[in-house]
Short mmCIF file of C-alpha atoms and ligand atoms in Angstrom, two decimals:
data_model
loop_
_atom_site.label_atom_id
_atom_site.label_comp_id
_atom_site.label_asym_id
_atom_site.label_seq_id
_atom_site.Cartn_x
_atom_site.Cartn_y
_atom_site.Cartn_z
CA UNK A 840 81.77 -181.58 -46.73
CA UNK A 841 83.69 -184.32 -48.48
CA UNK A 842 86.80 -183.29 -50.41
CA UNK A 843 88.60 -185.59 -52.83
CA UNK A 844 92.31 -184.71 -53.00
CA UNK A 845 94.21 -186.45 -55.81
CA UNK A 846 97.98 -186.77 -55.58
CA UNK A 847 97.77 -186.46 -51.79
CA UNK A 848 100.78 -188.75 -51.23
CA UNK A 849 103.03 -186.33 -53.13
CA UNK A 850 104.74 -183.13 -52.02
CA UNK A 851 102.09 -180.41 -52.22
CA UNK A 852 99.09 -182.77 -52.04
CA UNK A 853 100.22 -184.19 -48.68
CA UNK A 854 100.81 -180.73 -47.26
CA UNK A 855 97.30 -179.82 -48.47
CA UNK A 856 95.80 -182.91 -46.75
CA UNK A 857 97.47 -181.87 -43.47
CA UNK A 858 96.30 -178.28 -43.91
CA UNK A 859 92.68 -179.27 -44.61
CA UNK A 860 92.39 -181.73 -41.71
CA UNK A 861 93.67 -178.99 -39.40
CA UNK A 862 91.79 -176.02 -40.88
CA UNK A 863 88.48 -177.88 -41.39
CA UNK A 864 88.27 -180.63 -38.75
CA UNK A 865 84.64 -181.36 -39.70
CA UNK A 866 85.50 -182.14 -43.36
CA UNK A 867 86.09 -185.64 -44.71
CA UNK A 868 89.26 -185.79 -46.82
CA UNK A 869 89.58 -188.62 -49.33
CA UNK A 870 93.04 -188.97 -50.86
CA UNK A 871 93.31 -190.64 -54.28
CA UNK A 872 96.85 -191.54 -55.28
CA UNK A 873 98.38 -194.11 -57.62
CA UNK A 874 101.59 -194.13 -55.54
CA UNK A 875 103.96 -193.62 -58.45
CA UNK A 876 107.68 -193.19 -57.68
CA UNK A 877 106.74 -189.71 -56.36
CA UNK A 878 104.02 -190.84 -53.96
CA UNK A 879 104.90 -192.11 -50.49
CA UNK A 880 102.47 -193.63 -48.04
CA UNK A 881 104.94 -192.97 -45.22
CA UNK A 882 104.28 -189.27 -45.81
CA UNK A 883 100.64 -189.77 -44.76
CA UNK A 884 101.45 -191.96 -41.74
CA UNK A 885 100.37 -189.31 -39.20
CA UNK A 886 96.82 -189.10 -40.64
CA UNK A 887 96.16 -192.69 -41.68
CA UNK A 888 94.16 -193.42 -38.50
CA UNK A 889 92.27 -190.13 -38.53
CA UNK A 890 88.55 -191.04 -38.86
CA UNK A 891 88.08 -188.02 -41.14
CA UNK A 892 90.68 -189.34 -43.61
CA UNK A 893 90.55 -192.10 -46.21
CA UNK A 894 93.34 -193.21 -48.54
CA UNK A 895 92.57 -194.91 -51.87
CA UNK A 896 95.37 -196.29 -54.03
CA UNK A 897 93.81 -195.44 -57.40
CA UNK A 898 95.00 -194.16 -60.78
CA UNK A 899 93.11 -191.03 -61.84
CA UNK A 900 93.10 -192.45 -65.38
CA UNK A 901 91.06 -195.49 -64.21
CA UNK A 902 87.55 -194.31 -65.10
CA UNK A 903 85.74 -197.25 -63.57
CA UNK A 904 87.55 -197.00 -60.22
CA UNK A 905 87.11 -193.23 -60.08
CA UNK A 906 83.36 -193.47 -60.84
CA UNK A 907 82.97 -196.13 -58.14
CA UNK A 908 84.75 -193.90 -55.63
CA UNK A 909 82.56 -190.90 -56.48
CA UNK A 910 79.46 -193.11 -56.15
CA UNK A 911 80.60 -194.13 -52.64
CA UNK A 912 81.87 -190.78 -51.40
CA UNK A 913 79.58 -188.27 -53.16
CA UNK A 914 82.25 -185.55 -52.90
CA UNK A 915 81.36 -181.87 -52.69
CA UNK A 916 84.79 -180.64 -53.82
CA UNK A 917 87.56 -182.19 -55.94
CA UNK A 918 91.12 -180.82 -55.86
CA UNK A 919 93.30 -182.35 -58.56
CA UNK A 920 97.00 -182.33 -57.63
CA UNK A 921 97.80 -185.73 -59.21
CA UNK A 922 100.33 -185.28 -61.97
CA UNK A 923 103.67 -186.24 -63.32
CA UNK A 924 105.49 -183.16 -62.10
CA UNK A 925 109.18 -183.28 -63.01
CA UNK A 926 110.34 -181.35 -66.09
CA UNK A 927 113.52 -183.43 -66.58
CA UNK A 928 111.54 -186.69 -66.61
CA UNK A 929 109.11 -185.22 -69.16
CA UNK A 930 112.03 -184.51 -71.48
CA UNK A 931 113.07 -188.19 -71.23
CA UNK A 932 109.59 -189.68 -71.56
CA UNK A 933 106.65 -187.39 -72.40
CA UNK A 934 103.92 -190.00 -72.83
CA UNK A 935 103.04 -190.66 -69.19
CA UNK A 936 102.74 -186.87 -68.74
CA UNK A 937 100.05 -186.73 -71.41
CA UNK A 938 98.23 -189.70 -69.90
CA UNK A 939 98.11 -188.57 -66.29
CA UNK A 940 98.09 -184.83 -66.69
CA UNK A 941 95.57 -184.56 -69.55
CA UNK A 942 93.58 -187.81 -69.72
CA UNK A 943 93.53 -188.17 -65.92
CA UNK A 944 92.17 -184.62 -65.64
CA UNK A 945 89.36 -185.46 -68.09
CA UNK A 946 88.45 -188.60 -66.09
CA UNK A 947 88.28 -186.56 -62.86
CA UNK A 948 86.13 -183.89 -64.52
CA UNK A 949 83.76 -186.43 -66.13
CA UNK A 950 83.16 -187.99 -62.71
CA UNK A 951 82.73 -184.50 -61.21
CA UNK A 952 80.04 -183.75 -63.81
CA UNK A 953 78.29 -187.06 -63.40
CA UNK A 954 78.07 -186.81 -59.62
CA UNK A 955 77.28 -183.07 -59.44
CA UNK A 956 80.44 -181.91 -57.66
CA UNK A 957 80.06 -178.31 -56.42
CA UNK A 958 83.66 -177.33 -57.18
CA UNK A 959 86.37 -178.91 -59.32
CA UNK A 960 89.75 -177.29 -58.69
CA UNK A 961 92.72 -177.85 -60.99
CA UNK A 962 96.18 -177.33 -59.48
CA UNK A 963 98.20 -175.88 -62.34
CA UNK A 964 101.55 -174.15 -62.65
CA UNK A 965 103.16 -170.87 -63.72
CA UNK A 966 105.11 -172.94 -66.28
CA UNK A 967 102.09 -172.77 -68.63
CA UNK A 968 103.13 -169.14 -69.34
CA UNK A 969 106.58 -170.14 -70.61
CA UNK A 970 109.39 -167.90 -69.40
CA UNK A 971 110.37 -164.25 -69.11
CA UNK A 972 113.68 -162.67 -70.16
CA UNK A 973 116.28 -161.95 -67.46
CA UNK A 974 116.75 -158.36 -68.67
CA UNK A 975 113.09 -157.36 -68.18
CA UNK A 976 112.53 -157.42 -64.39
CA UNK A 977 109.44 -155.28 -64.97
CA UNK A 978 107.57 -158.19 -66.62
CA UNK A 979 105.40 -160.64 -64.64
CA UNK A 980 102.93 -163.42 -65.47
CA UNK A 981 99.32 -162.29 -65.03
CA UNK A 982 96.26 -164.47 -65.58
CA UNK A 983 95.93 -162.99 -69.08
CA UNK A 984 99.52 -163.76 -70.13
CA UNK A 985 99.40 -166.05 -73.18
CA UNK A 986 99.95 -169.77 -72.75
CA UNK A 987 103.37 -170.48 -74.25
CA UNK A 988 104.96 -173.69 -73.05
CA UNK A 989 108.52 -175.03 -73.25
CA UNK A 990 108.61 -178.63 -71.96
CA UNK A 991 106.40 -181.68 -72.43
CA UNK A 992 105.51 -181.25 -68.73
CA UNK A 993 104.32 -177.65 -69.08
CA UNK A 994 102.52 -178.47 -72.36
CA UNK A 995 100.63 -181.28 -70.65
CA UNK A 996 99.64 -178.96 -67.79
CA UNK A 997 98.54 -176.28 -70.28
CA UNK A 998 96.52 -178.90 -72.20
CA UNK A 999 94.77 -179.83 -68.96
CA UNK A 1000 94.05 -176.16 -68.16
CA UNK A 1001 92.44 -175.64 -71.57
CA UNK A 1002 90.32 -178.74 -71.04
CA UNK A 1003 89.22 -177.49 -67.61
CA UNK A 1004 88.11 -174.16 -69.09
CA UNK A 1005 86.33 -176.01 -71.92
CA UNK A 1006 84.39 -178.11 -69.38
CA UNK A 1007 83.31 -174.88 -67.70
CA UNK A 1008 82.08 -173.30 -70.92
CA UNK A 1009 80.62 -176.42 -72.55
CA UNK A 1010 79.11 -178.26 -69.59
CA UNK A 1011 78.99 -175.56 -66.93
CA UNK A 1012 81.24 -177.61 -64.60
CA UNK A 1013 82.00 -175.26 -61.67
CA UNK A 1014 85.78 -175.08 -62.05
CA UNK A 1015 88.65 -172.98 -60.75
CA UNK A 1016 92.35 -173.13 -61.65
CA UNK A 1017 95.39 -172.01 -59.64
CA UNK A 1018 98.75 -171.42 -61.31
CA UNK A 1019 101.48 -171.37 -58.70
CA UNK A 1020 105.20 -170.71 -58.78
CA UNK A 1021 107.90 -173.08 -57.41
CA UNK A 1022 107.06 -174.52 -54.01
CA UNK A 1023 109.51 -175.65 -51.34
CA UNK A 1024 109.11 -177.20 -47.89
CA UNK A 1025 108.66 -180.59 -46.16
CA UNK A 1026 108.13 -183.79 -48.19
CA UNK A 1027 109.58 -182.27 -51.40
CA UNK A 1028 110.82 -185.19 -53.50
CA UNK A 1029 114.65 -185.15 -53.70
CA UNK A 1030 114.75 -185.04 -57.52
CA UNK A 1031 113.85 -181.31 -57.34
CA UNK A 1032 116.41 -178.52 -56.91
CA UNK A 1033 116.17 -177.65 -53.19
CA UNK A 1034 115.86 -181.15 -51.65
CA UNK A 1035 118.38 -182.58 -54.12
CA UNK A 1036 120.95 -179.96 -53.14
CA UNK A 1037 120.29 -180.51 -49.42
CA UNK A 1038 120.65 -184.31 -49.75
CA UNK A 1039 123.80 -184.08 -51.89
CA UNK A 1040 125.43 -181.43 -49.70
CA UNK A 1041 124.82 -183.52 -46.57
CA UNK A 1042 126.56 -186.43 -48.31
CA UNK A 1043 129.41 -184.15 -49.55
CA UNK A 1044 128.43 -185.05 -53.12
CA UNK A 1045 128.68 -182.66 -56.13
CA UNK A 1046 125.86 -180.09 -56.43
CA UNK A 1047 124.85 -180.24 -60.12
CA UNK A 1048 123.84 -176.75 -61.28
CA UNK A 1049 122.40 -176.67 -64.82
CA UNK A 1050 124.07 -174.24 -67.25
CA UNK A 1051 125.38 -171.16 -65.44
CA UNK A 1052 122.85 -171.26 -62.63
CA UNK A 1053 121.47 -167.90 -63.76
CA UNK A 1054 117.88 -169.14 -64.20
CA UNK A 1055 115.38 -167.49 -61.88
CA UNK A 1056 112.51 -169.16 -60.03
CA UNK A 1057 109.88 -167.52 -57.80
CA UNK A 1058 109.84 -169.60 -54.58
CA UNK A 1059 106.82 -170.01 -52.30
CA UNK A 1060 106.61 -171.95 -49.03
CA UNK A 1061 104.25 -174.89 -49.59
CA UNK A 1062 101.86 -173.98 -46.74
CA UNK A 1063 101.18 -170.62 -48.39
CA UNK A 1064 100.18 -172.44 -51.58
CA UNK A 1065 97.85 -174.74 -49.59
CA UNK A 1066 96.19 -171.73 -47.93
CA UNK A 1067 95.69 -170.11 -51.34
CA UNK A 1068 93.94 -173.22 -52.69
CA UNK A 1069 91.74 -173.42 -49.57
CA UNK A 1070 90.63 -169.82 -50.20
CA UNK A 1071 90.01 -170.42 -53.91
CA UNK A 1072 87.87 -173.55 -53.46
CA UNK A 1073 85.68 -171.74 -50.92
CA UNK A 1074 85.59 -168.14 -52.15
CA UNK A 1075 87.10 -168.09 -55.65
CA UNK A 1076 84.88 -167.24 -58.62
CA UNK A 1077 83.84 -170.16 -60.80
CA UNK A 1078 85.46 -170.23 -64.24
CA UNK A 1079 88.43 -168.15 -63.04
CA UNK A 1080 92.19 -168.65 -63.02
CA UNK A 1081 94.21 -167.41 -59.99
CA UNK A 1082 97.97 -166.93 -60.09
CA UNK A 1083 99.75 -167.76 -56.82
CA UNK A 1084 103.25 -166.51 -56.02
CA UNK A 1085 105.12 -164.49 -53.46
CA UNK A 1086 107.42 -162.12 -55.38
CA UNK A 1087 110.43 -164.10 -54.24
CA UNK A 1088 112.63 -164.42 -57.31
CA UNK A 1089 116.00 -166.06 -56.87
CA UNK A 1090 118.75 -167.34 -59.16
CA UNK A 1091 119.39 -171.08 -58.84
CA UNK A 1092 123.06 -170.48 -58.02
CA UNK A 1093 122.11 -168.20 -55.12
CA UNK A 1094 119.81 -170.89 -53.69
CA UNK A 1095 122.58 -173.48 -53.91
CA UNK A 1096 125.10 -171.12 -52.28
CA UNK A 1097 122.62 -170.41 -49.48
CA UNK A 1098 122.11 -174.15 -48.85
CA UNK A 1099 125.92 -174.61 -48.64
CA UNK A 1100 126.11 -171.76 -46.15
CA UNK A 1101 123.25 -173.03 -43.98
CA UNK A 1102 124.75 -176.54 -43.88
CA UNK A 1103 128.34 -175.36 -43.40
CA UNK A 1104 129.44 -177.04 -46.65
CA UNK A 1105 132.05 -175.64 -49.08
CA UNK A 1106 130.94 -174.01 -52.35
CA UNK A 1107 133.58 -176.16 -54.04
CA UNK A 1108 130.88 -178.87 -54.11
CA UNK A 1109 129.05 -176.81 -56.78
CA UNK A 1110 129.50 -178.41 -60.21
CA UNK A 1111 128.21 -176.79 -63.38
CA UNK A 1112 126.66 -179.43 -65.65
CA UNK A 1113 125.04 -179.54 -69.11
CA UNK A 1114 121.94 -177.36 -69.21
CA UNK A 1115 118.36 -178.68 -69.29
CA UNK A 1116 116.98 -178.78 -72.87
CA UNK A 1117 114.66 -175.81 -73.51
CA UNK A 1118 115.43 -174.48 -70.01
CA UNK A 1119 113.06 -171.65 -68.99
CA UNK A 1120 115.02 -168.54 -67.93
CA UNK A 1121 112.76 -166.78 -65.47
CA UNK A 1122 109.39 -167.29 -63.79
CA UNK A 1123 107.72 -164.41 -61.95
CA UNK A 1124 104.09 -164.35 -60.80
CA UNK A 1125 101.93 -161.28 -60.37
CA UNK A 1126 99.58 -162.33 -57.52
CA UNK A 1127 97.47 -159.12 -57.55
CA UNK A 1128 94.23 -160.88 -58.44
CA UNK A 1129 94.23 -163.40 -55.59
CA UNK A 1130 95.32 -160.68 -53.19
CA UNK A 1131 92.58 -158.23 -54.25
CA UNK A 1132 89.76 -160.78 -54.56
CA UNK A 1133 90.54 -163.23 -51.78
CA UNK A 1134 92.91 -161.34 -49.48
CA UNK A 1135 95.68 -163.93 -49.92
CA UNK A 1136 99.25 -162.96 -49.12
CA UNK A 1137 102.24 -165.25 -48.53
CA UNK A 1138 103.02 -165.55 -44.83
CA UNK A 1139 106.43 -167.25 -44.80
CA UNK A 1140 109.48 -165.21 -45.79
CA UNK A 1141 112.06 -167.14 -47.81
CA UNK A 1142 114.79 -166.56 -45.22
CA UNK A 1143 112.63 -168.33 -42.60
CA UNK A 1144 111.11 -170.92 -44.94
CA UNK A 1145 114.44 -172.21 -46.20
CA UNK A 1146 115.76 -172.56 -42.62
CA UNK A 1147 112.59 -174.48 -41.62
CA UNK A 1148 112.93 -176.67 -44.72
CA UNK A 1149 116.59 -177.50 -44.11
CA UNK A 1150 115.77 -178.30 -40.48
CA UNK A 1151 112.95 -180.58 -41.64
CA UNK A 1152 115.35 -182.53 -43.90
CA UNK A 1153 117.85 -182.82 -41.03
CA UNK A 1154 115.12 -184.04 -38.65
CA UNK A 1155 113.54 -186.43 -41.17
CA UNK A 1156 116.54 -188.15 -42.72
CA UNK A 1157 114.78 -191.51 -42.80
CA UNK A 1158 112.03 -190.17 -45.07
CA UNK A 1159 114.37 -189.02 -47.83
CA UNK A 1160 117.13 -191.58 -47.29
CA UNK A 1161 114.59 -194.38 -47.87
CA UNK A 1162 113.68 -192.68 -51.15
CA UNK A 1163 117.20 -192.10 -52.42
CA UNK A 1164 118.35 -195.61 -51.52
CA UNK A 1165 115.89 -197.28 -53.92
CA UNK A 1166 115.01 -196.83 -57.61
CA UNK A 1167 116.18 -193.21 -57.29
CA UNK A 1168 119.80 -194.44 -57.65
CA UNK A 1169 119.10 -195.61 -61.24
CA UNK A 1170 117.33 -192.34 -62.00
CA UNK A 1171 120.27 -190.34 -60.65
CA UNK A 1172 122.84 -192.27 -62.66
CA UNK A 1173 120.76 -191.95 -65.85
CA UNK A 1174 120.12 -188.20 -65.47
CA UNK A 1175 123.43 -187.05 -64.00
CA UNK A 1176 125.91 -189.79 -64.93
CA UNK A 1177 127.16 -188.25 -68.20
CA UNK A 1178 126.06 -184.68 -67.72
P1 NAD B 1063 104.71 -184.74 -56.82
O1 NAD B 1063 105.35 -185.33 -58.00
O2 NAD B 1063 105.46 -184.58 -55.54
O3 NAD B 1063 103.39 -185.59 -56.45
C1 NAD B 1063 102.50 -186.07 -57.43
C2 NAD B 1063 101.58 -187.09 -56.76
O4 NAD B 1063 100.63 -187.52 -57.75
C3 NAD B 1063 102.32 -188.35 -56.27
O5 NAD B 1063 101.85 -188.72 -55.00
C4 NAD B 1063 101.94 -189.40 -57.31
O6 NAD B 1063 101.90 -190.72 -56.78
C5 NAD B 1063 100.55 -188.92 -57.72
N1 NAD B 1063 100.18 -189.40 -59.06
C6 NAD B 1063 100.92 -189.32 -60.20
N2 NAD B 1063 100.24 -189.89 -61.21
C7 NAD B 1063 99.04 -190.29 -60.71
C8 NAD B 1063 97.91 -190.93 -61.29
N3 NAD B 1063 97.86 -191.28 -62.58
N4 NAD B 1063 96.84 -191.18 -60.48
C9 NAD B 1063 96.87 -190.86 -59.16
N5 NAD B 1063 97.92 -190.28 -58.57
C10 NAD B 1063 99.00 -189.99 -59.34
O7 NAD B 1063 104.11 -183.35 -57.31
P2 NAD B 1063 103.96 -181.95 -56.55
O8 NAD B 1063 105.22 -181.21 -56.68
O9 NAD B 1063 103.36 -182.18 -55.22
O10 NAD B 1063 102.90 -181.24 -57.50
C11 NAD B 1063 101.51 -181.42 -57.27
C12 NAD B 1063 100.74 -180.62 -58.31
O11 NAD B 1063 101.07 -179.24 -58.19
C13 NAD B 1063 101.03 -181.01 -59.75
O12 NAD B 1063 99.83 -180.96 -60.47
C14 NAD B 1063 102.01 -179.94 -60.23
O13 NAD B 1063 101.88 -179.75 -61.61
C15 NAD B 1063 101.53 -178.74 -59.44
N6 NAD B 1063 102.54 -177.70 -59.13
C16 NAD B 1063 103.71 -178.05 -58.51
C17 NAD B 1063 104.60 -177.04 -58.15
C18 NAD B 1063 105.90 -177.35 -57.45
O14 NAD B 1063 106.74 -176.46 -57.26
N7 NAD B 1063 106.15 -178.58 -57.02
C19 NAD B 1063 104.31 -175.70 -58.43
C20 NAD B 1063 103.11 -175.40 -59.08
C21 NAD B 1063 102.22 -176.41 -59.39
O1 DAU B 1064 107.20 -173.30 -61.44
C1 DAU B 1064 106.44 -174.37 -60.97
C2 DAU B 1064 107.13 -175.67 -61.31
O2 DAU B 1064 108.26 -175.77 -60.45
C3 DAU B 1064 106.22 -176.89 -61.13
O3 DAU B 1064 105.18 -176.82 -62.07
C4 DAU B 1064 107.01 -178.19 -61.32
O4 DAU B 1064 106.17 -179.31 -61.05
C5 DAU B 1064 108.17 -178.18 -60.35
O5 DAU B 1064 108.95 -179.35 -60.52
C6 DAU B 1064 109.03 -176.93 -60.56
O6 DAU B 1064 109.69 -176.98 -61.85
P1 DAU B 1064 111.21 -176.51 -62.06
O7 DAU B 1064 111.73 -177.14 -63.29
O8 DAU B 1064 111.33 -175.04 -61.90
O9 DAU B 1064 111.85 -177.19 -60.72
P2 DAU B 1064 113.21 -178.00 -60.48
O10 DAU B 1064 113.36 -178.15 -59.01
O11 DAU B 1064 113.29 -179.22 -61.33
O12 DAU B 1064 114.32 -177.00 -61.00
C7 DAU B 1064 114.43 -175.68 -60.46
C8 DAU B 1064 115.56 -174.98 -61.18
O13 DAU B 1064 116.80 -175.60 -60.81
C9 DAU B 1064 115.49 -175.11 -62.70
O14 DAU B 1064 115.95 -173.90 -63.27
C10 DAU B 1064 116.44 -176.24 -63.03
C11 DAU B 1064 117.49 -176.12 -61.95
N1 DAU B 1064 118.12 -177.40 -61.52
C12 DAU B 1064 117.32 -178.42 -61.16
C13 DAU B 1064 117.85 -179.63 -60.75
C14 DAU B 1064 116.97 -180.79 -60.37
C15 DAU B 1064 119.51 -177.51 -61.45
O15 DAU B 1064 120.24 -176.55 -61.75
N2 DAU B 1064 120.04 -178.70 -61.04
C16 DAU B 1064 119.29 -179.77 -60.70
O16 DAU B 1064 119.84 -180.85 -60.37
#
């Protein structure tokens, strides 16, 4: 089996590469990544010399390069993680989100059609469902919840999902889609809530909480997401969408307080800043379908996962310090300077 994994130098994609090489040692894993600001080759250092692994620095929007790669590799399965993934950046500059997330998806699916790929899997997000009100804890996103997006990021992901389903119906491309809740764990880029708060707290810098910090996210340890995708690409039904989430809803402010506690830092570092435009209130996944059909259940409890994650950031300071010492400084000043 040859599996093309796009976006494998990013957060979830790299964890998926590690998972696949371990879980399926006889598979060949080909990582396609443009190495944008969010992609880091150092993340893949431990597998670079693995004979079952190949890295290709390629843009998924580059049709010619992608076709050439498919011609060489003749992949059985394609898993498309590659995306612009940060909501705040999409509010600043939507265009690249449309290019990579929608056009890039179409390039990957055209190549998958042309070379007879047995499964094309699209890694999507619970953000395509919009948000839920805080005062209705009985409501959850199911696979039949209407698409209702808030940010340019989530709209681009929803656009891609619709295109994937259209390729299934129109061309019979054997597709599946997973829509997962917020992930956390090793190699999470420090522009996102949990790693940003860990990095800032360790440097005794302010912890910028948007609005009142009341927004709720449904956190899942990244390995559990990887295991869900592994199950879907092998046993999931073609043409189907699977929601992935672990019923672990938490308010942002509670996460930040917990990080302070774990690191022995004072809560006085918490600083309330101007809210994100169009900020989604609450995400909450109903994972009944993937549980009933594929037997998936999250294995890592949040209390353990957050400890493991904090330990990983303490043990791997070089990885994130290299990132935050570069271009990230300009990003941080632009996004947080006048907030
Ligand atoms: P990330 O930003 O950490 O990584 C994205 C990777 O894609 C990077 O390595 C980047 O270099 C690469 N990339 C970007 N544009 C590319 C292009 N044009 N061609 C090739 N490679 C390109 O993202 P992530 O958090 O790991 O998310 C991965 C996927 O999972 C995304 O599709 C995202 O929408 C989805 N998702 C993320 C979460 C989450 O909590 N992080 C939850 C649900 C779904
Ligand atoms: O739900 C899945 C989505 O989760 C993925 O599709 C996205 O790719 C991923 O980035 C994530 O989106 P969020 O917007 O939920 O994640 P983020 O870490 O950016 O923010 C989490 C919450 O924390 C959100 O309510 C905004 C808030 N926040 C974030 C940052 C970066 C703050 O309060 N302060 C911050 O500095």
